[in-house]
Short mmCIF file of C-alpha atoms and ligand atoms in Angstrom, two decimals:
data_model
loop_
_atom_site.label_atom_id
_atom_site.label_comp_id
_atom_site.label_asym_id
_atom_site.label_seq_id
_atom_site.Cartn_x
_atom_site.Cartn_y
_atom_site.Cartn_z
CA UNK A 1 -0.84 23.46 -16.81
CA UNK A 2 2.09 20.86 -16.97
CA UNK A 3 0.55 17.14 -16.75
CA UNK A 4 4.52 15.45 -16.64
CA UNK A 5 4.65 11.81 -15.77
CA UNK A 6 6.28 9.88 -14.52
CA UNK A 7 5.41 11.05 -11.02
CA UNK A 8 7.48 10.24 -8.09
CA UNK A 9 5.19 10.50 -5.24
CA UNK A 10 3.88 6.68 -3.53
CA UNK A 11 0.71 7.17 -5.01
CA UNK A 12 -1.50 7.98 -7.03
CA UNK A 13 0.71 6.30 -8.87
CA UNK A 14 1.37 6.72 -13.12
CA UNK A 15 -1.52 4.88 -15.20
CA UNK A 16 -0.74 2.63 -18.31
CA UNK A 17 -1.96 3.51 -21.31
CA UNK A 18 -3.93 0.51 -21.03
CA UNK A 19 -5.51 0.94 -17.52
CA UNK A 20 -6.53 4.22 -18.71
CA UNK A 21 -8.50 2.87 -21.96
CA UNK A 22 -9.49 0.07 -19.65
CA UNK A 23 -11.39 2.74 -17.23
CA UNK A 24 -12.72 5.02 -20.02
CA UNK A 25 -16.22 3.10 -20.78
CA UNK A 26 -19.73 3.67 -22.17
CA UNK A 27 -22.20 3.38 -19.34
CA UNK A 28 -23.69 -0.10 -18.70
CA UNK A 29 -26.96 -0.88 -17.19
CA UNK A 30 -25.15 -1.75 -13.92
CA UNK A 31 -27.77 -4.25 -12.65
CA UNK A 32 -27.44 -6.84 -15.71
CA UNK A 33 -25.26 -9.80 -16.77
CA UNK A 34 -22.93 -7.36 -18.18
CA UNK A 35 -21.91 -5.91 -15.60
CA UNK A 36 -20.93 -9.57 -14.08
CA UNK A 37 -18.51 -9.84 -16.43
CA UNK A 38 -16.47 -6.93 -15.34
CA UNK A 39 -17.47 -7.32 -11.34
CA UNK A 40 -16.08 -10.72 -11.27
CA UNK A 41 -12.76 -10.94 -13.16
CA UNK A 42 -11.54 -8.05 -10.90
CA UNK A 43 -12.83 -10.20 -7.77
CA UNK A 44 -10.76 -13.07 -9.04
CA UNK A 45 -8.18 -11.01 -10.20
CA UNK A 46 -7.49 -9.56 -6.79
CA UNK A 47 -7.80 -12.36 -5.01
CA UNK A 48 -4.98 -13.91 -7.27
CA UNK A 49 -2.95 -10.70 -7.02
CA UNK A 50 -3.14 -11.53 -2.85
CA UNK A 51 -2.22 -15.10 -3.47
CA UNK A 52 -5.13 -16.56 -1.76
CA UNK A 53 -7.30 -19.22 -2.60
CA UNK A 54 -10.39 -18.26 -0.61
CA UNK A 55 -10.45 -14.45 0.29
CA UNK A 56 -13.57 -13.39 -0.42
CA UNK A 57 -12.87 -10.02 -2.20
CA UNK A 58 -15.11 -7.03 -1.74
CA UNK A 59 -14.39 -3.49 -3.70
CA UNK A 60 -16.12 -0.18 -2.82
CA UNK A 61 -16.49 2.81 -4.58
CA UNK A 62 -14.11 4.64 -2.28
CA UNK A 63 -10.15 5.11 -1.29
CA UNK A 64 -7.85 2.89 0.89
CA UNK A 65 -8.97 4.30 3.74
CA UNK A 66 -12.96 3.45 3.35
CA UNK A 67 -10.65 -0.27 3.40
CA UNK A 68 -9.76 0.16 7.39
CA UNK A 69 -13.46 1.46 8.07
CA UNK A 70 -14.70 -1.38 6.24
CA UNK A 71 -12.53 -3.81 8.10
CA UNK A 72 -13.08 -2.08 11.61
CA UNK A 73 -16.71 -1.99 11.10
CA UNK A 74 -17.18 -5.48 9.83
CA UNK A 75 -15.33 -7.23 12.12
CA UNK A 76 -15.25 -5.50 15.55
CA UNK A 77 -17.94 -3.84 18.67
CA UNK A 78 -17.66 -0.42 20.07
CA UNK A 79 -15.11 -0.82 23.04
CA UNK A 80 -13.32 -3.63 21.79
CA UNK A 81 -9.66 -4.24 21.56
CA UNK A 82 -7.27 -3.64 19.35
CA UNK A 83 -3.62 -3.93 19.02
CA UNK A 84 -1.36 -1.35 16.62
CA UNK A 85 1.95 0.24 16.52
CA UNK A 86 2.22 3.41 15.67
CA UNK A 87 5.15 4.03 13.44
CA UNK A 88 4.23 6.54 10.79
CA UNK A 89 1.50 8.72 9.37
CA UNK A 90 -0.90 5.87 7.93
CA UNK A 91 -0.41 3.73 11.56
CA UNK A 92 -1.47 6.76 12.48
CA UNK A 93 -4.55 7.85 10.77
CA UNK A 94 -5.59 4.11 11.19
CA UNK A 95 -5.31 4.22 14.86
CA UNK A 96 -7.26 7.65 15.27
CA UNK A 97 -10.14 5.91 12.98
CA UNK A 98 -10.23 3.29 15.44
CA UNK A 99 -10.32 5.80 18.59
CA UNK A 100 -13.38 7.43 16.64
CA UNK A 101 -15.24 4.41 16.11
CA UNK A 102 -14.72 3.69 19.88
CA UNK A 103 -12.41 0.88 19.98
CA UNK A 104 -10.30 0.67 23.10
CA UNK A 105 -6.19 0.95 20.93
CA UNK A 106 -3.65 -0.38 22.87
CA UNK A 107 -0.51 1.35 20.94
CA UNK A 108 2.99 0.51 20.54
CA UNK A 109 4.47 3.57 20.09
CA UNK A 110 7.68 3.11 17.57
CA UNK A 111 10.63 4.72 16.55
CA UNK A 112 8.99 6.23 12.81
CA UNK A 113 12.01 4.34 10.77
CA UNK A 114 11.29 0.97 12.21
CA UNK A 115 9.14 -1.42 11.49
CA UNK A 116 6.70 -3.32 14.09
CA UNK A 117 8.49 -5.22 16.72
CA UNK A 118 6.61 -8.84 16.08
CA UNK A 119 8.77 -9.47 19.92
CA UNK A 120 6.25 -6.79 21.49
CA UNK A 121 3.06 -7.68 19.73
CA UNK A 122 3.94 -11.52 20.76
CA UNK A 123 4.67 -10.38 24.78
CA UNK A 124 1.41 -7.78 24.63
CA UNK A 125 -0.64 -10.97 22.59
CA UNK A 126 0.65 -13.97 25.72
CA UNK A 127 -0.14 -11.49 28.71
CA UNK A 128 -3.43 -11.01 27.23
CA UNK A 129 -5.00 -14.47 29.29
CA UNK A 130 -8.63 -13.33 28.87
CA UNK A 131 -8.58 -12.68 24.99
CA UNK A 132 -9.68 -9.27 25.39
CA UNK A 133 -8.04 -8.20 22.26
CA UNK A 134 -10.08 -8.73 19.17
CA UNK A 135 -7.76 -7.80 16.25
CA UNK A 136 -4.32 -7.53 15.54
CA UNK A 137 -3.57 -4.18 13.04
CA UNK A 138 -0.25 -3.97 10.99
CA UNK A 139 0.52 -1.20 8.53
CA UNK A 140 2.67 -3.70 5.95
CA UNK A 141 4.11 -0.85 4.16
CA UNK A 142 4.90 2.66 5.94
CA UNK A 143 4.45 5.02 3.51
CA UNK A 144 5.64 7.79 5.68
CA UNK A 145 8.74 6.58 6.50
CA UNK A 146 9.44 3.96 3.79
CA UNK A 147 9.36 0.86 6.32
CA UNK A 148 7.94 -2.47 5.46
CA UNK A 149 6.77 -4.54 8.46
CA UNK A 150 7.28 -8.06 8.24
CA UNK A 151 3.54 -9.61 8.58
CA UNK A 152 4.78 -13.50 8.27
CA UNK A 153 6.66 -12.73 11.60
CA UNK A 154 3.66 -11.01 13.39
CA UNK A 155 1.17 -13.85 12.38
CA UNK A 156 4.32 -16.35 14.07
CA UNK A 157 3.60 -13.88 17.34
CA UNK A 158 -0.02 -14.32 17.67
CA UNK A 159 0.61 -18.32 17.10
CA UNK A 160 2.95 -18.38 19.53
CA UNK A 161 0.34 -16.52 22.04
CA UNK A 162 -2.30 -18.94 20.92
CA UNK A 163 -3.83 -15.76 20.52
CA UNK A 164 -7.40 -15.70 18.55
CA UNK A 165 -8.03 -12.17 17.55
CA UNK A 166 -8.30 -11.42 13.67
CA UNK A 167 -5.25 -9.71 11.86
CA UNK A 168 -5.91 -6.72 9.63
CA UNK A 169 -3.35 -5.70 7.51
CA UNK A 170 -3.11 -2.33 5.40
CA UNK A 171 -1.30 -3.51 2.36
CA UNK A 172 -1.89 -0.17 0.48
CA UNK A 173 1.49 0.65 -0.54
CA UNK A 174 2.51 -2.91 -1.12
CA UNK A 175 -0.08 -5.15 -2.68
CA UNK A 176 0.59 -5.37 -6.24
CA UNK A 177 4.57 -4.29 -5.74
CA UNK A 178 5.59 -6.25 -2.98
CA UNK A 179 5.04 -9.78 -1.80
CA UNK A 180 1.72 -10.13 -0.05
CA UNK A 181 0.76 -14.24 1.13
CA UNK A 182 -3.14 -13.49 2.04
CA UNK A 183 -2.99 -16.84 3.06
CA UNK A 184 -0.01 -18.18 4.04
CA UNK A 185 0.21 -15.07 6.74
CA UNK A 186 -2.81 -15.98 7.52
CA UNK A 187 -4.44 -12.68 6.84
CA UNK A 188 -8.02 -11.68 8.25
CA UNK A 189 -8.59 -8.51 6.23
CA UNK A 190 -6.45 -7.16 3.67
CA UNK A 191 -7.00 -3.51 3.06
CA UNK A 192 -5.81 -1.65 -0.38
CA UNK A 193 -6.56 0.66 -2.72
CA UNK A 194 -6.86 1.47 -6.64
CA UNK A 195 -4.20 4.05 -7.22
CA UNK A 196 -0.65 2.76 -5.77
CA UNK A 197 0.48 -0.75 -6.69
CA UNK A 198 -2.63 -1.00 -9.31
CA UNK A 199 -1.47 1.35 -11.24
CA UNK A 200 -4.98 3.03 -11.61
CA UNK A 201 -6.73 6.14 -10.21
CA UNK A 202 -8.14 7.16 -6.91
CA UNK A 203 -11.58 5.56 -6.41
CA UNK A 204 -11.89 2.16 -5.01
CA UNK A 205 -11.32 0.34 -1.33
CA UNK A 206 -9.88 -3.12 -2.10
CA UNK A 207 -10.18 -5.71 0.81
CA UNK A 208 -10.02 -9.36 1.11
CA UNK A 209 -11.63 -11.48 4.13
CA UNK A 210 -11.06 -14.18 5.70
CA UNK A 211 -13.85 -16.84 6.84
CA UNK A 212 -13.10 -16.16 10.10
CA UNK A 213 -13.04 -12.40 9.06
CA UNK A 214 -16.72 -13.26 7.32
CA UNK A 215 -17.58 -15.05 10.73
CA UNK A 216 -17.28 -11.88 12.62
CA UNK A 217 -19.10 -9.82 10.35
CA UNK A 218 -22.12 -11.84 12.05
CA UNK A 219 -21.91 -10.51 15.66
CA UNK A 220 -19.87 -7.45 15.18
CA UNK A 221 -22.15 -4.21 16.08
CA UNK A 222 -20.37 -0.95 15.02
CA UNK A 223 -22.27 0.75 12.43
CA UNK A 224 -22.22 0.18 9.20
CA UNK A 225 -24.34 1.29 5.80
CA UNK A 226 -22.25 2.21 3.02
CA UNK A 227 -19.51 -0.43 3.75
CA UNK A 228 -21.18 -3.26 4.85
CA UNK A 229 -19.76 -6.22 3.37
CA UNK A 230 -22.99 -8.52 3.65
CA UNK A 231 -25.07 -6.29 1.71
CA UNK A 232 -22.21 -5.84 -1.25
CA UNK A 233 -22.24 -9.97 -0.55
CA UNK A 234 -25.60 -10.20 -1.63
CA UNK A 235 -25.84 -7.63 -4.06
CA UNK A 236 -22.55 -9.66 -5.75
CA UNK A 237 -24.91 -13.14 -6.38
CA UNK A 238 -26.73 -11.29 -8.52
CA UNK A 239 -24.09 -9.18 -10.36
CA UNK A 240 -25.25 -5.76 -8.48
CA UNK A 241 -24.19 -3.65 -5.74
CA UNK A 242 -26.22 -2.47 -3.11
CA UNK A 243 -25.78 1.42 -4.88
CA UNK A 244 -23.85 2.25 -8.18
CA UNK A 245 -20.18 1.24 -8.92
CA UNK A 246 -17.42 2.15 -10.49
CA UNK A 247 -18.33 0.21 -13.40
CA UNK A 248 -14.84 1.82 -15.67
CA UNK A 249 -12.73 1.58 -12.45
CA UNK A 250 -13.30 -1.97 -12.05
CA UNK A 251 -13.05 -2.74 -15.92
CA UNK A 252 -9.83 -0.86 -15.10
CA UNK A 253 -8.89 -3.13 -12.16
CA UNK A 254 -9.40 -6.41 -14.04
CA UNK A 255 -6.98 -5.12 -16.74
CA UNK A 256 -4.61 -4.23 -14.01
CA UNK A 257 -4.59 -7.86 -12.71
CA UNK A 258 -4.17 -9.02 -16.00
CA UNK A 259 -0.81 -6.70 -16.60
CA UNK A 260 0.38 -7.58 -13.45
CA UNK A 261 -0.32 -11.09 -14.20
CA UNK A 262 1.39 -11.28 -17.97
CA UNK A 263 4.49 -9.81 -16.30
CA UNK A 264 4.94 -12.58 -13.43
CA UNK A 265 3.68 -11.62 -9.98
CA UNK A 266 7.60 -12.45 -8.49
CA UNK A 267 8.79 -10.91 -11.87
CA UNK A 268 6.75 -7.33 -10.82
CA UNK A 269 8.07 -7.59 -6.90
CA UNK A 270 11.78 -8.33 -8.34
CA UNK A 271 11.28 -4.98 -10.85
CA UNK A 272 9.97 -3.33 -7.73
CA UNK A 273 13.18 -4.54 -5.56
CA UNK A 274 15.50 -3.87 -8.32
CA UNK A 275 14.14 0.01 -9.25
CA UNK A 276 14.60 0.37 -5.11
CA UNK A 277 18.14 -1.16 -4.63
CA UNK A 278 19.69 1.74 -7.63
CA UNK A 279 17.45 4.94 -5.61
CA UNK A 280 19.27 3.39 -2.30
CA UNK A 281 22.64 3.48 -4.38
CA UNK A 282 21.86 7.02 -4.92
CA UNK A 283 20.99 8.09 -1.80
CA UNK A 284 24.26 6.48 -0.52
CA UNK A 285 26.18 8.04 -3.15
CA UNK A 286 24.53 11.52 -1.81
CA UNK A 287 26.29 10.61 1.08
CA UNK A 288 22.04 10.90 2.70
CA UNK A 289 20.64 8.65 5.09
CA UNK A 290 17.03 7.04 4.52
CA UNK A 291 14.26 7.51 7.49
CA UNK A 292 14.49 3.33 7.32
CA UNK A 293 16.44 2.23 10.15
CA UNK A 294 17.92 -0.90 8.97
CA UNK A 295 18.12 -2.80 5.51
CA UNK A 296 15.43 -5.36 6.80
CA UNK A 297 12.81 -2.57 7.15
CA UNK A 298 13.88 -0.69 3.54
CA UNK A 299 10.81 -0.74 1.61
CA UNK A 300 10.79 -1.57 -2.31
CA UNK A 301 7.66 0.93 -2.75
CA UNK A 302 9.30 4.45 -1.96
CA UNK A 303 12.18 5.76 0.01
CA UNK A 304 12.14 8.40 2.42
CA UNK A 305 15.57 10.49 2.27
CA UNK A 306 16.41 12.43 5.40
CA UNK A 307 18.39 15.52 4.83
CA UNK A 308 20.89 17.47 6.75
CA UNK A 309 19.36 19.25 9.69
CA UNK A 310 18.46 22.88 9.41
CA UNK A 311 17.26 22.28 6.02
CA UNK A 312 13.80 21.68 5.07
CA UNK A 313 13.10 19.22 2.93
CA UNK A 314 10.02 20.27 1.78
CA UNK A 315 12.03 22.56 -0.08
CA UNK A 316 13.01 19.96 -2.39
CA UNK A 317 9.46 18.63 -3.43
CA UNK A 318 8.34 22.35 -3.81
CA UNK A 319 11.49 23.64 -6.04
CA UNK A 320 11.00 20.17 -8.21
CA UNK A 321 7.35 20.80 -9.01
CA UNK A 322 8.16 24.65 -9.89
CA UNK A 323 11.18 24.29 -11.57
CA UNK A 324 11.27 21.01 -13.14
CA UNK A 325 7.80 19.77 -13.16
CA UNK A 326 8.28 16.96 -11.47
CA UNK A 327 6.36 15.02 -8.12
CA UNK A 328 7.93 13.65 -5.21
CA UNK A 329 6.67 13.11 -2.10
CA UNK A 330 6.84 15.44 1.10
CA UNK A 331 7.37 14.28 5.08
CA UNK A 332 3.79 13.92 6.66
CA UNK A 333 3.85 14.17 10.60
CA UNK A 334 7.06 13.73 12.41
CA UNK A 335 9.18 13.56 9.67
CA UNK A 336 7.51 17.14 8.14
CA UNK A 337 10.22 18.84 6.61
CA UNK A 338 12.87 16.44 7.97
CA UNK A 339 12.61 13.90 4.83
CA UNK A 340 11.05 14.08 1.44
CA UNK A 341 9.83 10.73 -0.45
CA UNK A 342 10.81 9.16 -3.74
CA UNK A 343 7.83 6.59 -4.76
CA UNK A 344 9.04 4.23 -6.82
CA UNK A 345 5.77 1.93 -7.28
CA UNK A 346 3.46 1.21 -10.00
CA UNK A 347 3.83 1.37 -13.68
CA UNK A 348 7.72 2.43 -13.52
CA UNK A 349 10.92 1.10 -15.02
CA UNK A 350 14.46 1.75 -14.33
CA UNK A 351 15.39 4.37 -16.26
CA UNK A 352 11.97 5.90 -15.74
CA UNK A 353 13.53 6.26 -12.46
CA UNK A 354 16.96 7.67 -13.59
CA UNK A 355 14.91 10.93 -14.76
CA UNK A 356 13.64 10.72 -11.07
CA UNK A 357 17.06 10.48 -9.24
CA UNK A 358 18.16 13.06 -11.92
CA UNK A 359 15.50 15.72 -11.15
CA UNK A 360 16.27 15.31 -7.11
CA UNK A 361 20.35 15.90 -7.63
CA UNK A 362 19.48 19.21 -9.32
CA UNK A 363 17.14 20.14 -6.99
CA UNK A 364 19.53 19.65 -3.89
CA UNK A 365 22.05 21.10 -5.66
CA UNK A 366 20.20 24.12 -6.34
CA UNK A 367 19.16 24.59 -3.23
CA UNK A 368 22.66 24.45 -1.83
CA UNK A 369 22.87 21.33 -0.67
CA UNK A 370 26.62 19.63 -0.95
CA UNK A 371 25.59 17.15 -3.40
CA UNK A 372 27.85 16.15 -6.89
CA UNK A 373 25.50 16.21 -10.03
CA UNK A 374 25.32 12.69 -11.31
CA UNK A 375 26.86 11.16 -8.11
CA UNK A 376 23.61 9.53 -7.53
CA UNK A 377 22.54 8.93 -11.05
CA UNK A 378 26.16 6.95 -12.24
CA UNK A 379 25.17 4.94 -8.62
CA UNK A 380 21.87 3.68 -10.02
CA UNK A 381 22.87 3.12 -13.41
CA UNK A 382 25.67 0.93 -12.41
CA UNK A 383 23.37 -0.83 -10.72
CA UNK A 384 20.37 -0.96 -13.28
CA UNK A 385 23.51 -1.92 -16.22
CA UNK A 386 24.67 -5.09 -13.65
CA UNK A 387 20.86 -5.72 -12.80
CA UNK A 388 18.73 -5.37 -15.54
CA UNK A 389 20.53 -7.22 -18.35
CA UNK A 390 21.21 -10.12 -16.15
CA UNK A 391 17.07 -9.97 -14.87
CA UNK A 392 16.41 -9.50 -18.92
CA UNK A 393 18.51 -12.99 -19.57
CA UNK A 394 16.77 -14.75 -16.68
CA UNK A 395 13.40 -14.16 -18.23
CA UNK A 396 15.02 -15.18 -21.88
C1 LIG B 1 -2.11 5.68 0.60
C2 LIG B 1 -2.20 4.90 1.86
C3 LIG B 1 -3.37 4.85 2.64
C4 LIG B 1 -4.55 5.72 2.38
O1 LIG B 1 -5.19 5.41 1.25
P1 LIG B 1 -6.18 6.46 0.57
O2 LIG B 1 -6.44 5.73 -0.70
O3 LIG B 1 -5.45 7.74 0.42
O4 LIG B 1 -7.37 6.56 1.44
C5 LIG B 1 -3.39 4.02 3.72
N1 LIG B 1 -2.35 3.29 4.07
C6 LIG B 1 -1.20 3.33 3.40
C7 LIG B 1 -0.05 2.50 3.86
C8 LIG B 1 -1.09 4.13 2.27
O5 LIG B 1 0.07 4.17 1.58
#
């Protein structure tokens, strides 16, 4: 069995060295002191990482998507409200948890390759008189389609409706990779994960709330147990959870802040924007379109290439793990077989991501595709040569 890294798929993303010494631990009585001193530097850690001041950061043993439960449940009542567009897979899957937790979704259906029309949510937010809407959902990061959303813009919609409800935002393909304000968007409830821009694996929710966000948890009826934030509240004032954590994950997650932290926070995101600019030269230089409809919308995190009709791109992700050993990411819903996904997040450099565009020009041109070997490569190291050294003397 071939373990190959680096991986190109938008999570589970490669693991330092570090992160992975960081999460391999002797077992600590999880109820003591100890056990503080690991809970709380990832609390702080994260909270930092979402440049906020006062989230109050809760982390469950689970995956991003135990996030939106935890943020749906805490927050909201069966039949409520709630506002989403519905742009890509993870939009989606959110939106369907929502319909199964009986929440009344009022979706704006969009074009997968754009992002979320802040215009629409604004015009939905000011016809809304009576406030029936309760919270605002916004998938920051598509990782279907590649498309970021721009959250700054749909927190300027819901002030220029004077609207109240809470905004939840899925920052699971971005936090940690690409600019995330907790508090200057004015985020509610910030929803990630431990194996994308953290670098570690699979195994915790990562949210942040808001006081009006810990306000709600108050009223709001849905049911909740395993995710309930005032119980993991409590438990945290005395070092504990309300069951057993991830004691190595969260070791691991500390560590993570800390490597994200010795790097520079806008030095990561520029890394991130720079290793995403050279895969868009190549995909230009393929003479391919991405799934992203406009630059505004590209993501930094992973690209989604489209490729000629008539061919599946699934192809391409299956040939490159049986022939080369290598991971990229296939379409998921609409875009099945009409895209395949570079993910370019995480512990990654540039030419780390030269072996990546190299692997998916042999694999198109094995498969027949009309595609020059090294077209796409020469793009993105011209690119990474103009880039890098001067990013390298701006840090000097
Ligand atoms: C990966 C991802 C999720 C789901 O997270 P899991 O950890 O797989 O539960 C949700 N939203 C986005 C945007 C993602 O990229």
């Amino acid at each position: 069995m071939s373990f190959q890294n680096p991986v190109f798929i938008p999570g589970p993303t490669n693991i330092p060295e570090a992160l992975r010494k960081a999460c391999d631990m002797p077992t600590i009585d999880h109820r003591s002191p100890l056990f503080g001193q690991i809970l709380h530097p990832a609390r702080v850690g994260v909270q930092r990482i979402l440049k906020s001041t006062s989230a109050e950061v809760f982390i469950f043993p689970a995956s991003g998507t135990g996030g939106w439960e935890t943020a749906l449940t805490n927050c909201l009542n069966a039949g409520d409200k709630v506002l989403a567009a519905r742009n890509g897979m993870f939009s989606q899957r959110w939106i369907d948890m929502c319909t199964r937790h009986g929440l009344d979704v009022q979706v704006v259906e969009t074009v997968w390759g754009e992002g979320i029309s802040a215009a629409r949510y604004e015009e939905i937010l000011t016809a809304d008189k009576g406030h029936e809407i309760k919270a605002v959902l916004a998938t920051h990061n598509e990782t279907a389609t590649g498309v970021k959303s721009d959250i700054a813009a749909i927190r300027a919609a819901m002030d220029a409706a004077g609207h109240p409800a809470l905004l939840f935002v899925d920052g699971v393909s971005s936090i940690g990779s690409m600019d995330f304000r907790f508090d200057d968007w004015g985020v509610d409830v910030a929803v990630t994960g431990s194996q994308k821009g953290f670098m570690l694996p699979a195994g915790l929710a990562i949210v942040g709330f808001s006081a009006r966000a810990m306000d709600a948890t108050k009223t709001a009826s849905l049911p909740r147990t395993f995710f309930d934030v005032a119980d993991m509240k409590k438990g945290y004032a005395n070092n504990a959870y309300p069951y057993t954590p991830s004691v190595g994950l969260l070791n691991g997650l500390s560590e993570a802040c800390r490597m994200l932290e010795d790097e520079g926070l806008e030095n990561v995101f520029a890394r991130h924007t720079r290793i995403a600019t050279g895969v868009r030269a190549a995909v230009e230089a393929w003479g391919l379109k991405l799934c992203a409809a406009s630059p505004d919308v590209y993501s930094d995190t992973v690209s989604a290439i489209c490729t000629p009709e008539g061919f599946n791109a699934t192809d391409i992700v299956t040939h490159a793990a049986e022939t080369y050993g290598v991971a990229f990411g296939v379409g998921l819903g609409e875009v099945a077989g009409k895209v395949f996904r570079i993910g370019h997040l995480g512990s990654l450099t540039d030419v780390m991501t030269l072996s990546g565009i190299a692997t998916a020009e042999m694999c198109m041109v094995d498969l027949g595709l009309d595609i020059k070997l090294g077209s796409g490569v020469a793009a993105a190291q011209e690119y990474y040569r103009a880039n890098s050294v001067a990013a390298r003397k701006n840090a000097a």
